[in-house]
Amino acid sequence: MTAPGARTDATEARGCPGAMAAAEAPRERCPRARRRWLFWRVHQRWKLLGVFEIDPEHEFYGLTCHLRAGLGAATQEAIDHPPADVPGEGDCVAVLKQPHEGFELRTYAAPAFARLRRSLGLAEEEYQASLSSRGPYLQFISNSKSPADFFLTHDKRFFLKTQNKREIRFLLSNLPRYLRHLERYPHSLLVRFLGVHSIILPRRRKKYFIIMQSVFYPDERILERYDIKGCWVNRRAEPAAEGSPAVVVLKDCNFEGKTIALGAQRAWLLRQLELDSRFLEELRVLDYSLLLALQPLHADERRPPGLALAGLVARAAQSVEQSGSSWSAAGAAGSTDPACEPGARAAAQHRRLLPASRNPLHVLDGPQLRYFVGIIDLFTVYGCRKRLEHLWKSIRYRGQSFSTVCPAEYARRLCRWVETHTL
C-alpha cells in the first residue's frame, strides 16, 4: 500500500530497475504555496499512521532499492571476511567504502557490529536475506515528533532509521562502552544496534542511518503499543479509531489505570532497567523511551514451563548462549574460579530464562500477556541546549513533570514509573 500523495524521486528511481518516473515537484514555490504544501504533507503524515509498502510509485522507492543492494554487498563482505574472535583496536573506527552504480555505501565499525550480531546468534546469511530480500522495504509512519525516516525490512524484523551526523558520531564514539555493557549484561533492555551506514547519492547530501533489531517483532498479535518516558506533559496520544488500520503508539497518560503483570519476572525487569538507565546516565543521555507492547498469550503459551521439560532445557540453553565473548572465553578456558561457573556467571550478568520466541531478548511473559520491552532513542545528550530547554520548561510547566530533566533524575523517574506500574 502506498501513502496517497507519495511521489517518485526520478533521480533515485533511475538507480533501481523498474522504478516509475513521475513529474518532479516544482523547484520554485512562492512562500505561501510552500507553506500550504508543507501543511498538506504534515496532515497526510498524521492521517496515515502505520506501515506502508514502498512500491515503485513511492517517494523512497529509489533510495530503498539502493539500500537493499548496498546492504547486501556490505553483509557479503562480513560473510567473506568474518571478524576475529578477539576485538581489535581499530574495529570501532573502521570504515568500509563500497561504490555502486549511482551511489556509494559506507559501513562504519563493521567488525564490531559483525561480532555483536554473532554474539546474538544472528547468522550473517540470515541478516543479509532480510536486508536485501526481493520484497520491498516498508515505511513506518508514526505519531512520533522525530524528523527521522523509519523503514522496516519486508519481514519487519529490522528497523532502519535515518540519523544526523552528530548522533552517528555520538554512537560511534561510545560504541566500545555500549558493547561492553551488552557483554556484561547480555539480556539488557537496550535496543540492539546492528549496523551504522551512510549512503551518498549524486548531488545529494550524505544520508546516515542505523539498523536496529525491532523491539516489536513479530507484531502480528500485538494489541497495544506504548512509548513511555515517565512524565506527563504532552504525553498523551489520540488512540486509533476502532477498526482503523493505523498503528498508533500510545504514551504515558494513555497507560494510566493499567498495570504490567509479570509475576516472578518483575524483580528481574526492575533490576535490569536500573542497570541500563544507570549506564545511560553515565553517558549523560536523556529523552530515551521504554517501548512497551501487549499481546495475549495462547493457552499453550501460558502452560507452566515445568510441564514441558524439553522446552525448559531449550530455553535454558538459549539463555546461557546469549552472552558476550569475554565471558564465553573465560568459560571455555576451563577456569576453576567459582565466579566463572555457568550459574555464577548468569547471576553476575543478571540473565533470565528467555521465552520461546523469535525475539526473546525483548520479550517478557506474564501470566496472561506477553510484553515486548526495549529502550530506544539513545542519542540525546544533556548539553547546553537541553539545559536551556530544562530552564524554559521549568518556568512554562512549573510543578509539572516534563521530559527534559538531568540524566540522573530522568533515570530515577523512569525506574519509578515502571516500579509503580508493575505487579
PDB file of C-alpha atoms in Angstrom, residues 62-163:
ATOM      1  CA  GLY A  62      14.764   4.538  -5.435  1.00  0.00           C
ATOM      2  CA  LEU A  63      16.542   5.112  -2.135  1.00  0.00           C
ATOM      3  CA  THR A  64      15.421   1.817  -0.640  1.00  0.00           C
ATOM      4  CA  CYS A  65      16.414  -0.075  -3.792  1.00  0.00           C
ATOM      5  CA  HIS A  66      19.914   1.337  -3.387  1.00  0.00           C
ATOM      6  CA  LEU A  67      19.906   0.407   0.294  1.00  0.00           C
ATOM      7  CA  ARG A  68      18.889  -3.185  -0.387  1.00  0.00           C
ATOM      8  CA  ALA A  69      21.646  -3.593  -2.965  1.00  0.00           C
ATOM      9  CA  GLY A  70      24.288  -1.816  -0.892  1.00  0.00           C
ATOM     10  CA  LEU A  71      23.500  -3.591   2.371  1.00  0.00           C
ATOM     11  CA  GLY A  72      23.526  -6.942   0.618  1.00  0.00           C
ATOM     12  CA  ALA A  73      27.070  -6.225  -0.597  1.00  0.00           C
ATOM     13  CA  ALA A  74      28.163  -4.897   2.812  1.00  0.00           C
ATOM     14  CA  THR A  75      26.909  -8.024   4.548  1.00  0.00           C
ATOM     15  CA  GLN A  76      28.595 -10.202   1.940  1.00  0.00           C
ATOM     16  CA  GLU A  77      31.872  -8.586   2.960  1.00  0.00           C
ATOM     17  CA  ALA A  78      31.235  -9.743   6.553  1.00  0.00           C
ATOM     18  CA  ILE A  79      30.455 -13.250   5.262  1.00  0.00           C
ATOM     19  CA  ASP A  80      33.631 -13.402   3.165  1.00  0.00           C
ATOM     20  CA  HIS A  81      35.824 -11.818   5.854  1.00  0.00           C
ATOM     21  CA  PRO A  82      34.377 -12.637   9.302  1.00  0.00           C
ATOM     22  CA  PRO A  83      35.771 -10.667  12.254  1.00  0.00           C
ATOM     23  CA  ALA A  84      38.379 -12.148  14.537  1.00  0.00           C
ATOM     24  CA  ASP A  85      37.227 -13.638  17.826  1.00  0.00           C
ATOM     25  CA  VAL A  86      39.269 -11.092  19.775  1.00  0.00           C
ATOM     26  CA  PRO A  87      38.348  -7.411  19.223  1.00  0.00           C
ATOM     27  CA  GLY A  88      40.975  -5.245  17.563  1.00  0.00           C
ATOM     28  CA  GLU A  89      41.862  -1.647  18.353  1.00  0.00           C
ATOM     29  CA  GLY A  90      40.580  -0.350  15.037  1.00  0.00           C
ATOM     30  CA  ASP A  91      37.301  -2.240  14.936  1.00  0.00           C
ATOM     31  CA  CYS A  92      35.155   0.653  16.137  1.00  0.00           C
ATOM     32  CA  VAL A  93      36.716   3.215  13.788  1.00  0.00           C
ATOM     33  CA  ALA A  94      36.894   1.106  10.620  1.00  0.00           C
ATOM     34  CA  VAL A  95      35.134   2.499   7.534  1.00  0.00           C
ATOM     35  CA  LEU A  96      34.270   0.306   4.560  1.00  0.00           C
ATOM     36  CA  LYS A  97      33.572   2.214   1.320  1.00  0.00           C
ATOM     37  CA  GLN A  98      31.758   0.343  -1.440  1.00  0.00           C
ATOM     38  CA  PRO A  99      30.986   2.198  -4.688  1.00  0.00           C
ATOM     39  CA  HIS A 100      27.992   1.028  -6.708  1.00  0.00           C
ATOM     40  CA  GLU A 101      26.377   2.239  -9.882  1.00  0.00           C
ATOM     41  CA  GLY A 102      24.696   5.510  -8.954  1.00  0.00           C
ATOM     42  CA  PHE A 103      25.657   5.578  -5.259  1.00  0.00           C
ATOM     43  CA  GLU A 104      28.262   4.736  -2.625  1.00  0.00           C
ATOM     44  CA  LEU A 105      27.521   2.920   0.619  1.00  0.00           C
ATOM     45  CA  ARG A 106      29.785   3.279   3.632  1.00  0.00           C
ATOM     46  CA  THR A 107      29.771   0.909   6.589  1.00  0.00           C
ATOM     47  CA  TYR A 108      31.142   2.068   9.933  1.00  0.00           C
ATOM     48  CA  ALA A 109      32.704  -0.176  12.591  1.00  0.00           C
ATOM     49  CA  ALA A 110      31.849  -3.253  10.516  1.00  0.00           C
ATOM     50  CA  PRO A 111      33.983  -5.760  12.523  1.00  0.00           C
ATOM     51  CA  ALA A 112      32.495  -4.606  15.843  1.00  0.00           C
ATOM     52  CA  PHE A 113      28.892  -4.902  14.658  1.00  0.00           C
ATOM     53  CA  ALA A 114      29.542  -8.232  12.939  1.00  0.00           C
ATOM     54  CA  ARG A 115      30.906  -9.590  16.215  1.00  0.00           C
ATOM     55  CA  LEU A 116      27.820  -8.291  18.059  1.00  0.00           C
ATOM     56  CA  ARG A 117      25.491  -9.972  15.565  1.00  0.00           C
ATOM     57  CA  ARG A 118      27.385 -13.222  16.051  1.00  0.00           C
ATOM     58  CA  SER A 119      27.053 -12.958  19.848  1.00  0.00           C
ATOM     59  CA  LEU A 120      23.279 -12.604  19.352  1.00  0.00           C
ATOM     60  CA  GLY A 121      23.172 -15.827  17.356  1.00  0.00           C
ATOM     61  CA  LEU A 122      22.250 -13.916  14.189  1.00  0.00           C
ATOM     62  CA  ALA A 123      23.837 -15.580  11.158  1.00  0.00           C
ATOM     63  CA  GLU A 124      25.171 -13.175   8.526  1.00  0.00           C
ATOM     64  CA  GLU A 125      23.304 -15.040   5.789  1.00  0.00           C
ATOM     65  CA  GLU A 126      20.058 -14.608   7.718  1.00  0.00           C
ATOM     66  CA  TYR A 127      20.777 -10.917   8.273  1.00  0.00           C
ATOM     67  CA  GLN A 128      21.618 -10.460   4.605  1.00  0.00           C
ATOM     68  CA  ALA A 129      18.437 -12.234   3.499  1.00  0.00           C
ATOM     69  CA  SER A 130      16.304  -9.765   5.467  1.00  0.00           C
ATOM     70  CA  LEU A 131      18.161  -6.626   4.384  1.00  0.00           C
ATOM     71  CA  SER A 132      18.443  -7.482   0.689  1.00  0.00           C
ATOM     72  CA  SER A 133      15.340  -9.575   0.087  1.00  0.00           C
ATOM     73  CA  ARG A 134      13.382  -9.101  -3.113  1.00  0.00           C
ATOM     74  CA  GLY A 135      10.422  -7.937  -1.090  1.00  0.00           C
ATOM     75  CA  PRO A 136      10.294  -4.125  -0.842  1.00  0.00           C
ATOM     76  CA  TYR A 137      11.052  -2.252   2.335  1.00  0.00           C
ATOM     77  CA  LEU A 138       8.194  -0.839   4.383  1.00  0.00           C
ATOM     78  CA  GLN A 139       7.850   2.732   5.583  1.00  0.00           C
ATOM     79  CA  PHE A 140       6.728   3.202   9.169  1.00  0.00           C
ATOM     80  CA  ILE A 141       4.882   6.467   9.772  1.00  0.00           C
ATOM     81  CA  SER A 142       4.260   7.072  13.452  1.00  0.00           C
ATOM     82  CA  ASN A 143       2.923   9.836  15.679  1.00  0.00           C
ATOM     83  CA  SER A 144       6.476  10.481  16.890  1.00  0.00           C
ATOM     84  CA  LYS A 145       7.830  14.042  16.767  1.00  0.00           C
ATOM     85  CA  SER A 146      11.120  12.755  15.367  1.00  0.00           C
ATOM     86  CA  PRO A 147      12.041  14.134  11.913  1.00  0.00           C
ATOM     87  CA  ALA A 148      13.777  10.858  11.072  1.00  0.00           C
ATOM     88  CA  ASP A 149      12.572   8.474   8.381  1.00  0.00           C
ATOM     89  CA  PHE A 150      11.793   4.924   9.506  1.00  0.00           C
ATOM     90  CA  PHE A 151      11.975   1.861   7.289  1.00  0.00           C
ATOM     91  CA  LEU A 152      11.350  -1.801   8.027  1.00  0.00           C
ATOM     92  CA  THR A 153      12.696  -4.803   6.193  1.00  0.00           C
ATOM     93  CA  HIS A 154       9.996  -6.745   4.377  1.00  0.00           C
ATOM     94  CA  ASP A 155       9.795  -9.326   7.195  1.00  0.00           C
ATOM     95  CA  LYS A 156       9.556  -6.473   9.780  1.00  0.00           C
ATOM     96  CA  ARG A 157      12.486  -7.897  11.698  1.00  0.00           C
ATOM     97  CA  PHE A 158      14.891  -4.964  11.367  1.00  0.00           C
ATOM     98  CA  PHE A 159      14.401  -1.201  11.543  1.00  0.00           C
ATOM     99  CA  LEU A 160      16.378   1.309   9.500  1.00  0.00           C
ATOM    100  CA  LYS A 161      16.296   4.851  10.876  1.00  0.00           C
ATOM    101  CA  THR A 162      17.932   7.972   9.488  1.00  0.00           C
ATOM    102  CA  GLN A 163      20.137   9.901  11.921  1.00  0.00           C
TER     103      GLN A 163
END
